[in-house]
PDB file of N, CA and C in Angstrom:
ATOM      1  N   UNK A   2       0.853  -1.174   0.000  1.00 47.00           N
ATOM      2  CA  UNK A   2       0.000   0.000   0.000  1.00 47.00           C
ATOM      3  C   UNK A   2       0.894   1.230   0.000  1.00 47.00           C
ATOM      4  N   UNK A   3       0.459   2.249  -0.726  1.00 52.00           N
ATOM      5  CA  UNK A   3       1.220   3.494  -0.816  1.00 52.00           C
ATOM      6  C   UNK A   3       1.171   4.249   0.505  1.00 52.00           C
ATOM      7  N   UNK A   4       2.224   4.980   0.791  1.00 51.00           N
ATOM      8  CA  UNK A   4       2.274   5.812   1.989  1.00 51.00           C
ATOM      9  C   UNK A   4       1.540   7.106   1.689  1.00 51.00           C
ATOM     10  N   UNK A   5       0.620   7.459   2.562  1.00 50.00           N
ATOM     11  CA  UNK A   5      -0.183   8.664   2.364  1.00 50.00           C
ATOM     12  C   UNK A   5       0.485   9.839   3.057  1.00 50.00           C
ATOM     13  N   UNK A   6       0.558  10.992   2.388  1.00 55.00           N
ATOM     14  CA  UNK A   6       1.112  12.175   3.041  1.00 55.00           C
ATOM     15  C   UNK A   6       0.196  12.633   4.168  1.00 55.00           C
ATOM     16  N   UNK A   7       0.753  13.363   5.122  1.00 55.00           N
ATOM     17  CA  UNK A   7      -0.022  13.887   6.241  1.00 55.00           C
ATOM     18  C   UNK A   7      -0.952  14.990   5.740  1.00 55.00           C
ATOM     19  N   UNK A   8      -2.242  14.818   5.989  1.00 54.00           N
ATOM     20  CA  UNK A   8      -3.251  15.819   5.614  1.00 54.00           C
ATOM     21  C   UNK A   8      -4.311  15.853   6.698  1.00 54.00           C
ATOM     22  N   UNK A   9      -5.307  16.674   6.509  1.00 61.00           N
ATOM     23  CA  UNK A   9      -6.428  16.744   7.442  1.00 61.00           C
ATOM     24  C   UNK A   9      -7.582  15.879   6.952  1.00 61.00           C
ATOM     25  N   UNK A  10      -7.278  14.784   6.309  1.00 54.00           N
ATOM     26  CA  UNK A  10      -8.274  13.873   5.765  1.00 54.00           C
ATOM     27  C   UNK A  10      -8.532  12.757   6.771  1.00 54.00           C
ATOM     28  N   UNK A  11      -9.788  12.321   6.867  1.00 58.00           N
ATOM     29  CA  UNK A  11     -10.121  11.196   7.731  1.00 58.00           C
ATOM     30  C   UNK A  11      -9.273   9.990   7.349  1.00 58.00           C
ATOM     31  N   UNK A  12      -8.855   9.211   8.330  1.00 54.00           N
ATOM     32  CA  UNK A  12      -8.029   8.029   8.066  1.00 54.00           C
ATOM     33  C   UNK A  12      -8.744   7.055   7.131  1.00 54.00           C
ATOM     34  N   UNK A  13     -10.055   6.862   7.323  1.00 52.00           N
ATOM     35  CA  UNK A  13     -10.775   5.929   6.464  1.00 52.00           C
ATOM     36  C   UNK A  13     -10.783   6.411   5.020  1.00 52.00           C
ATOM     37  N   UNK A  14     -10.869   7.712   4.806  1.00 53.00           N
ATOM     38  CA  UNK A  14     -10.822   8.254   3.448  1.00 53.00           C
ATOM     39  C   UNK A  14      -9.449   8.044   2.829  1.00 53.00           C
ATOM     40  N   UNK A  15      -8.412   8.212   3.626  1.00 48.00           N
ATOM     41  CA  UNK A  15      -7.050   8.016   3.123  1.00 48.00           C
ATOM     42  C   UNK A  15      -6.834   6.568   2.722  1.00 48.00           C
ATOM     43  N   UNK A  16      -7.340   5.627   3.517  1.00 50.00           N
ATOM     44  CA  UNK A  16      -7.204   4.207   3.196  1.00 50.00           C
ATOM     45  C   UNK A  16      -7.978   3.886   1.917  1.00 50.00           C
ATOM     46  N   UNK A  17      -9.196   4.402   1.797  1.00 53.00           N
ATOM     47  CA  UNK A  17      -9.990   4.159   0.588  1.00 53.00           C
ATOM     48  C   UNK A  17      -9.292   4.734  -0.635  1.00 53.00           C
ATOM     49  N   UNK A  18      -8.739   5.931  -0.516  1.00 52.00           N
ATOM     50  CA  UNK A  18      -8.031   6.553  -1.637  1.00 52.00           C
ATOM     51  C   UNK A  18      -6.821   5.716  -2.036  1.00 52.00           C
ATOM     52  N   UNK A  19      -6.080   5.242  -1.066  1.00 49.00           N
ATOM     53  CA  UNK A  19      -4.899   4.422  -1.347  1.00 49.00           C
ATOM     54  C   UNK A  19      -5.293   3.123  -2.033  1.00 49.00           C
ATOM     55  N   UNK A  20      -6.453   2.562  -1.673  1.00 52.00           N
ATOM     56  CA  UNK A  20      -6.863   1.295  -2.272  1.00 52.00           C
ATOM     57  C   UNK A  20      -7.283   1.459  -3.728  1.00 52.00           C
ATOM     58  N   UNK A  21      -7.516   2.690  -4.182  1.00 56.00           N
ATOM     59  CA  UNK A  21      -7.820   2.915  -5.600  1.00 56.00           C
ATOM     60  C   UNK A  21      -6.670   2.451  -6.481  1.00 56.00           C
ATOM     61  N   UNK A  22      -5.446   2.562  -5.964  1.00 65.00           N
ATOM     62  CA  UNK A  22      -4.271   2.136  -6.714  1.00 65.00           C
ATOM     63  C   UNK A  22      -4.243   0.629  -6.899  1.00 65.00           C
ATOM     64  N   UNK A  23      -4.925  -0.110  -6.044  1.00 72.00           N
ATOM     65  CA  UNK A  23      -4.897  -1.564  -6.065  1.00 72.00           C
ATOM     66  C   UNK A  23      -6.040  -2.174  -6.871  1.00 72.00           C
ATOM     67  N   UNK A  24      -6.827  -1.368  -7.560  1.00 87.00           N
ATOM     68  CA  UNK A  24      -7.985  -1.888  -8.284  1.00 87.00           C
ATOM     69  C   UNK A  24      -7.581  -2.588  -9.570  1.00 87.00           C
ATOM     70  N   UNK A  25      -8.258  -3.697  -9.830  1.00 92.00           N
ATOM     71  CA  UNK A  25      -8.114  -4.361 -11.113  1.00 92.00           C
ATOM     72  C   UNK A  25      -8.913  -3.608 -12.170  1.00 92.00           C
ATOM     73  N   UNK A  26      -8.732  -3.991 -13.408  1.00 93.00           N
ATOM     74  CA  UNK A  26      -9.412  -3.311 -14.515  1.00 93.00           C
ATOM     75  C   UNK A  26     -10.932  -3.372 -14.388  1.00 93.00           C
ATOM     76  N   UNK A  27     -11.474  -4.539 -14.074  1.00 94.00           N
ATOM     77  CA  UNK A  27     -12.930  -4.695 -13.958  1.00 94.00           C
ATOM     78  C   UNK A  27     -13.450  -3.949 -12.732  1.00 94.00           C
ATOM     79  N   UNK A  28     -12.711  -3.987 -11.614  1.00 95.00           N
ATOM     80  CA  UNK A  28     -13.121  -3.243 -10.419  1.00 95.00           C
ATOM     81  C   UNK A  28     -13.180  -1.749 -10.719  1.00 95.00           C
ATOM     82  N   UNK A  29     -12.175  -1.244 -11.405  1.00 95.00           N
ATOM     83  CA  UNK A  29     -12.140   0.183 -11.743  1.00 95.00           C
ATOM     84  C   UNK A  29     -13.308   0.536 -12.657  1.00 95.00           C
ATOM     85  N   UNK A  30     -13.612  -0.332 -13.612  1.00 96.00           N
ATOM     86  CA  UNK A  30     -14.727  -0.072 -14.529  1.00 96.00           C
ATOM     87  C   UNK A  30     -16.047  -0.020 -13.769  1.00 96.00           C
ATOM     88  N   UNK A  31     -16.238  -0.946 -12.825  1.00 97.00           N
ATOM     89  CA  UNK A  31     -17.476  -0.979 -12.034  1.00 97.00           C
ATOM     90  C   UNK A  31     -17.560   0.259 -11.144  1.00 97.00           C
ATOM     91  N   UNK A  32     -16.479   0.619 -10.493  1.00 96.00           N
ATOM     92  CA  UNK A  32     -16.491   1.812  -9.635  1.00 96.00           C
ATOM     93  C   UNK A  32     -16.774   3.060 -10.456  1.00 96.00           C
ATOM     94  N   UNK A  33     -16.152   3.185 -11.617  1.00 96.00           N
ATOM     95  CA  UNK A  33     -16.385   4.339 -12.472  1.00 96.00           C
ATOM     96  C   UNK A  33     -17.824   4.381 -12.966  1.00 96.00           C
ATOM     97  N   UNK A  34     -18.404   3.218 -13.255  1.00 97.00           N
ATOM     98  CA  UNK A  34     -19.801   3.164 -13.685  1.00 97.00           C
ATOM     99  C   UNK A  34     -20.718   3.667 -12.578  1.00 97.00           C
ATOM    100  N   UNK A  35     -20.490   3.202 -11.352  1.00 97.00           N
ATOM    101  CA  UNK A  35     -21.318   3.646 -10.220  1.00 97.00           C
ATOM    102  C   UNK A  35     -21.168   5.152 -10.035  1.00 97.00           C
ATOM    103  N   UNK A  36     -19.954   5.633 -10.134  1.00 95.00           N
ATOM    104  CA  UNK A  36     -19.705   7.063  -9.985  1.00 95.00           C
ATOM    105  C   UNK A  36     -20.431   7.859 -11.073  1.00 95.00           C
ATOM    106  N   UNK A  37     -20.394   7.370 -12.293  1.00 96.00           N
ATOM    107  CA  UNK A  37     -21.056   8.059 -13.409  1.00 96.00           C
ATOM    108  C   UNK A  37     -22.573   8.017 -13.295  1.00 96.00           C
ATOM    109  N   UNK A  38     -23.096   6.893 -12.813  1.00 96.00           N
ATOM    110  CA  UNK A  38     -24.547   6.714 -12.728  1.00 96.00           C
ATOM    111  C   UNK A  38     -25.149   7.358 -11.478  1.00 96.00           C
ATOM    112  N   UNK A  39     -24.337   7.719 -10.532  1.00 92.00           N
ATOM    113  CA  UNK A  39     -24.838   8.261  -9.264  1.00 92.00           C
ATOM    114  C   UNK A  39     -25.036   7.130  -8.290  1.00 92.00           C
ATOM    115  N   UNK A  40     -26.157   6.486  -8.335  1.00 94.00           N
ATOM    116  CA  UNK A  40     -26.420   5.262  -7.573  1.00 94.00           C
ATOM    117  C   UNK A  40     -26.948   4.250  -8.578  1.00 94.00           C
ATOM    118  N   UNK A  41     -26.563   2.998  -8.399  1.00 96.00           N
ATOM    119  CA  UNK A  41     -26.972   1.988  -9.372  1.00 96.00           C
ATOM    120  C   UNK A  41     -27.017   0.615  -8.731  1.00 96.00           C
ATOM    121  N   UNK A  42     -27.926  -0.208  -9.214  1.00 97.00           N
ATOM    122  CA  UNK A  42     -27.968  -1.610  -8.796  1.00 97.00           C
ATOM    123  C   UNK A  42     -27.052  -2.412  -9.724  1.00 97.00           C
ATOM    124  N   UNK A  43     -26.795  -3.652  -9.349  1.00 97.00           N
ATOM    125  CA  UNK A  43     -25.882  -4.483 -10.130  1.00 97.00           C
ATOM    126  C   UNK A  43     -26.307  -4.596 -11.593  1.00 97.00           C
ATOM    127  N   UNK A  44     -27.605  -4.790 -11.849  1.00 97.00           N
ATOM    128  CA  UNK A  44     -28.052  -4.957 -13.228  1.00 97.00           C
ATOM    129  C   UNK A  44     -27.893  -3.662 -14.019  1.00 97.00           C
ATOM    130  N   UNK A  45     -28.141  -2.535 -13.394  1.00 96.00           N
ATOM    131  CA  UNK A  45     -27.967  -1.251 -14.078  1.00 96.00           C
ATOM    132  C   UNK A  45     -26.492  -1.034 -14.435  1.00 96.00           C
ATOM    133  N   UNK A  46     -25.603  -1.422 -13.520  1.00 97.00           N
ATOM    134  CA  UNK A  46     -24.166  -1.323 -13.783  1.00 97.00           C
ATOM    135  C   UNK A  46     -23.795  -2.226 -14.950  1.00 97.00           C
ATOM    136  N   UNK A  47     -24.292  -3.452 -14.932  1.00 98.00           N
ATOM    137  CA  UNK A  47     -24.005  -4.412 -16.003  1.00 98.00           C
ATOM    138  C   UNK A  47     -24.506  -3.888 -17.347  1.00 98.00           C
ATOM    139  N   UNK A  48     -25.716  -3.341 -17.364  1.00 97.00           N
ATOM    140  CA  UNK A  48     -26.267  -2.777 -18.597  1.00 97.00           C
ATOM    141  C   UNK A  48     -25.395  -1.625 -19.090  1.00 97.00           C
ATOM    142  N   UNK A  49     -24.969  -0.771 -18.183  1.00 97.00           N
ATOM    143  CA  UNK A  49     -24.132   0.379 -18.524  1.00 97.00           C
ATOM    144  C   UNK A  49     -22.796  -0.060 -19.136  1.00 97.00           C
ATOM    145  N   UNK A  50     -22.214  -1.125 -18.564  1.00 97.00           N
ATOM    146  CA  UNK A  50     -20.925  -1.615 -19.039  1.00 97.00           C
ATOM    147  C   UNK A  50     -21.046  -2.580 -20.220  1.00 97.00           C
ATOM    148  N   UNK A  51     -22.263  -3.072 -20.465  1.00 97.00           N
ATOM    149  CA  UNK A  51     -22.470  -4.024 -21.548  1.00 97.00           C
ATOM    150  C   UNK A  51     -21.886  -5.400 -21.257  1.00 97.00           C
ATOM    151  N   UNK A  52     -21.951  -5.804 -19.984  1.00 97.00           N
ATOM    152  CA  UNK A  52     -21.431  -7.108 -19.563  1.00 97.00           C
ATOM    153  C   UNK A  52     -22.523  -7.855 -18.804  1.00 97.00           C
ATOM    154  N   UNK A  53     -22.386  -9.189 -18.660  1.00 97.00           N
ATOM    155  CA  UNK A  53     -23.352  -9.940 -17.851  1.00 97.00           C
ATOM    156  C   UNK A  53     -23.275  -9.521 -16.386  1.00 97.00           C
ATOM    157  N   UNK A  54     -24.386  -9.608 -15.691  1.00 97.00           N
ATOM    158  CA  UNK A  54     -24.454  -9.164 -14.290  1.00 97.00           C
ATOM    159  C   UNK A  54     -23.497  -9.955 -13.408  1.00 97.00           C
ATOM    160  N   UNK A  55     -23.203 -11.217 -13.759  1.00 95.00           N
ATOM    161  CA  UNK A  55     -22.300 -11.995 -12.916  1.00 95.00           C
ATOM    162  C   UNK A  55     -20.866 -11.470 -12.963  1.00 95.00           C
ATOM    163  N   UNK A  56     -20.539 -10.608 -13.926  1.00 96.00           N
ATOM    164  CA  UNK A  56     -19.222  -9.971 -13.953  1.00 96.00           C
ATOM    165  C   UNK A  56     -19.186  -8.718 -13.073  1.00 96.00           C
ATOM    166  N   UNK A  57     -20.341  -8.298 -12.597  1.00 97.00           N
ATOM    167  CA  UNK A  57     -20.454  -7.089 -11.782  1.00 97.00           C
ATOM    168  C   UNK A  57     -20.590  -7.413 -10.298  1.00 97.00           C
ATOM    169  N   UNK A  58     -21.394  -8.421  -9.968  1.00 96.00           N
ATOM    170  CA  UNK A  58     -21.721  -8.673  -8.558  1.00 96.00           C
ATOM    171  C   UNK A  58     -20.480  -8.923  -7.696  1.00 96.00           C
ATOM    172  N   UNK A  59     -19.563  -9.715  -8.181  1.00 95.00           N
ATOM    173  CA  UNK A  59     -18.339  -9.983  -7.414  1.00 95.00           C
ATOM    174  C   UNK A  59     -17.478  -8.750  -7.249  1.00 95.00           C
ATOM    175  N   UNK A  60     -17.412  -7.930  -8.305  1.00 97.00           N
ATOM    176  CA  UNK A  60     -16.600  -6.709  -8.234  1.00 97.00           C
ATOM    177  C   UNK A  60     -17.208  -5.726  -7.244  1.00 97.00           C
ATOM    178  N   UNK A  61     -18.535  -5.616  -7.208  1.00 97.00           N
ATOM    179  CA  UNK A  61     -19.187  -4.732  -6.235  1.00 97.00           C
ATOM    180  C   UNK A  61     -18.874  -5.212  -4.823  1.00 97.00           C
ATOM    181  N   UNK A  62     -18.929  -6.519  -4.605  1.00 96.00           N
ATOM    182  CA  UNK A  62     -18.600  -7.079  -3.291  1.00 96.00           C
ATOM    183  C   UNK A  62     -17.170  -6.716  -2.897  1.00 96.00           C
ATOM    184  N   UNK A  63     -16.236  -6.855  -3.829  1.00 96.00           N
ATOM    185  CA  UNK A  63     -14.836  -6.519  -3.558  1.00 96.00           C
ATOM    186  C   UNK A  63     -14.678  -5.028  -3.252  1.00 96.00           C
ATOM    187  N   UNK A  64     -15.346  -4.195  -4.025  1.00 96.00           N
ATOM    188  CA  UNK A  64     -15.274  -2.749  -3.798  1.00 96.00           C
ATOM    189  C   UNK A  64     -15.878  -2.367  -2.456  1.00 96.00           C
ATOM    190  N   UNK A  65     -16.940  -3.054  -2.074  1.00 96.00           N
ATOM    191  CA  UNK A  65     -17.552  -2.811  -0.765  1.00 96.00           C
ATOM    192  C   UNK A  65     -16.575  -3.179   0.345  1.00 96.00           C
ATOM    193  N   UNK A  66     -15.905  -4.313   0.206  1.00 94.00           N
ATOM    194  CA  UNK A  66     -14.917  -4.729   1.208  1.00 94.00           C
ATOM    195  C   UNK A  66     -13.761  -3.748   1.306  1.00 94.00           C
ATOM    196  N   UNK A  67     -13.403  -3.090   0.214  1.00 93.00           N
ATOM    197  CA  UNK A  67     -12.320  -2.099   0.212  1.00 93.00           C
ATOM    198  C   UNK A  67     -12.787  -0.741   0.726  1.00 93.00           C
ATOM    199  N   UNK A  68     -14.092  -0.596   0.965  1.00 94.00           N
ATOM    200  CA  UNK A  68     -14.625   0.667   1.451  1.00 94.00           C
ATOM    201  C   UNK A  68     -14.787   1.714   0.358  1.00 94.00           C
ATOM    202  N   UNK A  69     -14.876   1.278  -0.903  1.00 96.00           N
ATOM    203  CA  UNK A  69     -14.980   2.221  -2.021  1.00 96.00           C
ATOM    204  C   UNK A  69     -16.400   2.428  -2.508  1.00 96.00           C
ATOM    205  N   UNK A  70     -17.292   1.502  -2.181  1.00 97.00           N
ATOM    206  CA  UNK A  70     -18.717   1.683  -2.462  1.00 97.00           C
ATOM    207  C   UNK A  70     -19.492   1.275  -1.219  1.00 97.00           C
ATOM    208  N   UNK A  71     -20.703   1.788  -1.125  1.00 97.00           N
ATOM    209  CA  UNK A  71     -21.566   1.434   0.002  1.00 97.00           C
ATOM    210  C   UNK A  71     -23.006   1.397  -0.492  1.00 97.00           C
ATOM    211  N   UNK A  72     -23.846   0.783   0.321  1.00 97.00           N
ATOM    212  CA  UNK A  72     -25.264   0.724   0.001  1.00 97.00           C
ATOM    213  C   UNK A  72     -25.846   2.122   0.114  1.00 97.00           C
ATOM    214  N   UNK A  73     -26.482   2.573  -0.966  1.00 97.00           N
ATOM    215  CA  UNK A  73     -27.137   3.879  -0.948  1.00 97.00           C
ATOM    216  C   UNK A  73     -28.559   3.717  -0.404  1.00 97.00           C
ATOM    217  N   UNK A  74     -29.279   2.717  -0.917  1.00 97.00           N
ATOM    218  CA  UNK A  74     -30.649   2.439  -0.495  1.00 97.00           C
ATOM    219  C   UNK A  74     -31.112   1.157  -1.164  1.00 97.00           C
ATOM    220  N   UNK A  75     -32.272   0.693  -0.783  1.00 97.00           N
ATOM    221  CA  UNK A  75     -32.913  -0.444  -1.437  1.00 97.00           C
ATOM    222  C   UNK A  75     -34.167   0.076  -2.125  1.00 97.00           C
ATOM    223  N   UNK A  76     -34.394  -0.381  -3.349  1.00 96.00           N
ATOM    224  CA  UNK A  76     -35.568   0.042  -4.103  1.00 96.00           C
ATOM    225  C   UNK A  76     -35.908  -1.024  -5.133  1.00 96.00           C
ATOM    226  N   UNK A  77     -37.074  -0.917  -5.693  1.00 95.00           N
ATOM    227  CA  UNK A  77     -37.526  -1.863  -6.706  1.00 95.00           C
ATOM    228  C   UNK A  77     -36.845  -1.564  -8.037  1.00 95.00           C
ATOM    229  N   UNK A  78     -36.299  -2.603  -8.663  1.00 92.00           N
ATOM    230  CA  UNK A  78     -35.763  -2.509 -10.023  1.00 92.00           C
ATOM    231  C   UNK A  78     -36.941  -2.832 -10.935  1.00 92.00           C
ATOM    232  N   UNK A  79     -37.468  -1.814 -11.590  1.00 94.00           N
ATOM    233  CA  UNK A  79     -38.727  -1.927 -12.322  1.00 94.00           C
ATOM    234  C   UNK A  79     -38.769  -3.045 -13.367  1.00 94.00           C
ATOM    235  N   UNK A  80     -37.701  -3.296 -14.111  1.00 91.00           N
ATOM    236  CA  UNK A  80     -37.803  -4.377 -15.110  1.00 91.00           C
ATOM    237  C   UNK A  80     -38.126  -5.749 -14.515  1.00 91.00           C
ATOM    238  N   UNK A  81     -37.732  -5.983 -13.264  1.00 91.00           N
ATOM    239  CA  UNK A  81     -37.998  -7.288 -12.637  1.00 91.00           C
ATOM    240  C   UNK A  81     -39.031  -7.207 -11.518  1.00 91.00           C
ATOM    241  N   UNK A  82     -39.264  -6.008 -10.994  1.00 94.00           N
ATOM    242  CA  UNK A  82     -40.170  -5.851  -9.868  1.00 94.00           C
ATOM    243  C   UNK A  82     -39.571  -6.314  -8.548  1.00 94.00           C
ATOM    244  N   UNK A  83     -38.268  -6.561  -8.526  1.00 94.00           N
ATOM    245  CA  UNK A  83     -37.607  -7.025  -7.306  1.00 94.00           C
ATOM    246  C   UNK A  83     -36.959  -5.875  -6.554  1.00 94.00           C
ATOM    247  N   UNK A  84     -36.917  -6.040  -5.232  1.00 96.00           N
ATOM    248  CA  UNK A  84     -36.230  -5.081  -4.376  1.00 96.00           C
ATOM    249  C   UNK A  84     -34.733  -5.380  -4.451  1.00 96.00           C
ATOM    250  N   UNK A  85     -33.935  -4.387  -4.803  1.00 97.00           N
ATOM    251  CA  UNK A  85     -32.494  -4.587  -4.959  1.00 97.00           C
ATOM    252  C   UNK A  85     -31.730  -3.491  -4.235  1.00 97.00           C
ATOM    253  N   UNK A  86     -30.447  -3.737  -4.033  1.00 97.00           N
ATOM    254  CA  UNK A  86     -29.571  -2.749  -3.405  1.00 97.00           C
ATOM    255  C   UNK A  86     -29.027  -1.825  -4.488  1.00 97.00           C
ATOM    256  N   UNK A  87     -29.069  -0.536  -4.212  1.00 97.00           N
ATOM    257  CA  UNK A  87     -28.473   0.472  -5.076  1.00 97.00           C
ATOM    258  C   UNK A  87     -27.195   0.940  -4.400  1.00 97.00           C
ATOM    259  N   UNK A  88     -26.098   0.957  -5.149  1.00 97.00           N
ATOM    260  CA  UNK A  88     -24.767   1.271  -4.625  1.00 97.00           C
ATOM    261  C   UNK A  88     -24.357   2.679  -4.999  1.00 97.00           C
ATOM    262  N   UNK A  89     -23.517   3.259  -4.158  1.00 97.00           N
ATOM    263  CA  UNK A  89     -22.929   4.571  -4.448  1.00 97.00           C
ATOM    264  C   UNK A  89     -21.455   4.524  -4.090  1.00 97.00           C
ATOM    265  N   UNK A  90     -20.664   5.400  -4.708  1.00 95.00           N
ATOM    266  CA  UNK A  90     -19.242   5.461  -4.375  1.00 95.00           C
ATOM    267  C   UNK A  90     -19.055   6.245  -3.092  1.00 95.00           C
ATOM    268  N   UNK A  91     -17.979   5.946  -2.411  1.00 91.00           N
ATOM    269  CA  UNK A  91     -17.645   6.621  -1.147  1.00 91.00           C
ATOM    270  C   UNK A  91     -16.670   7.740  -1.427  1.00 91.00           C
TER     271      UNK A  91
END
């Protein structure tokens, strides 16, 4: 992990920022998609990236573990009528 310079930034923010350097290509694409979309569920992210949803769900889980995304809210995904988690970047 990179050494962070001394700033007035929260420690958790500094750790999350440092972990951006450790992202794989697919993780970075998923994080950028969430950032661009505002808040998005896994299927919306997959549609945005043009990939199957199973290529997104694991990356969202990894990003959540790194503290780079968090649950924004739960809402119905209209195409399926199911209640899903909508993610946002931290």
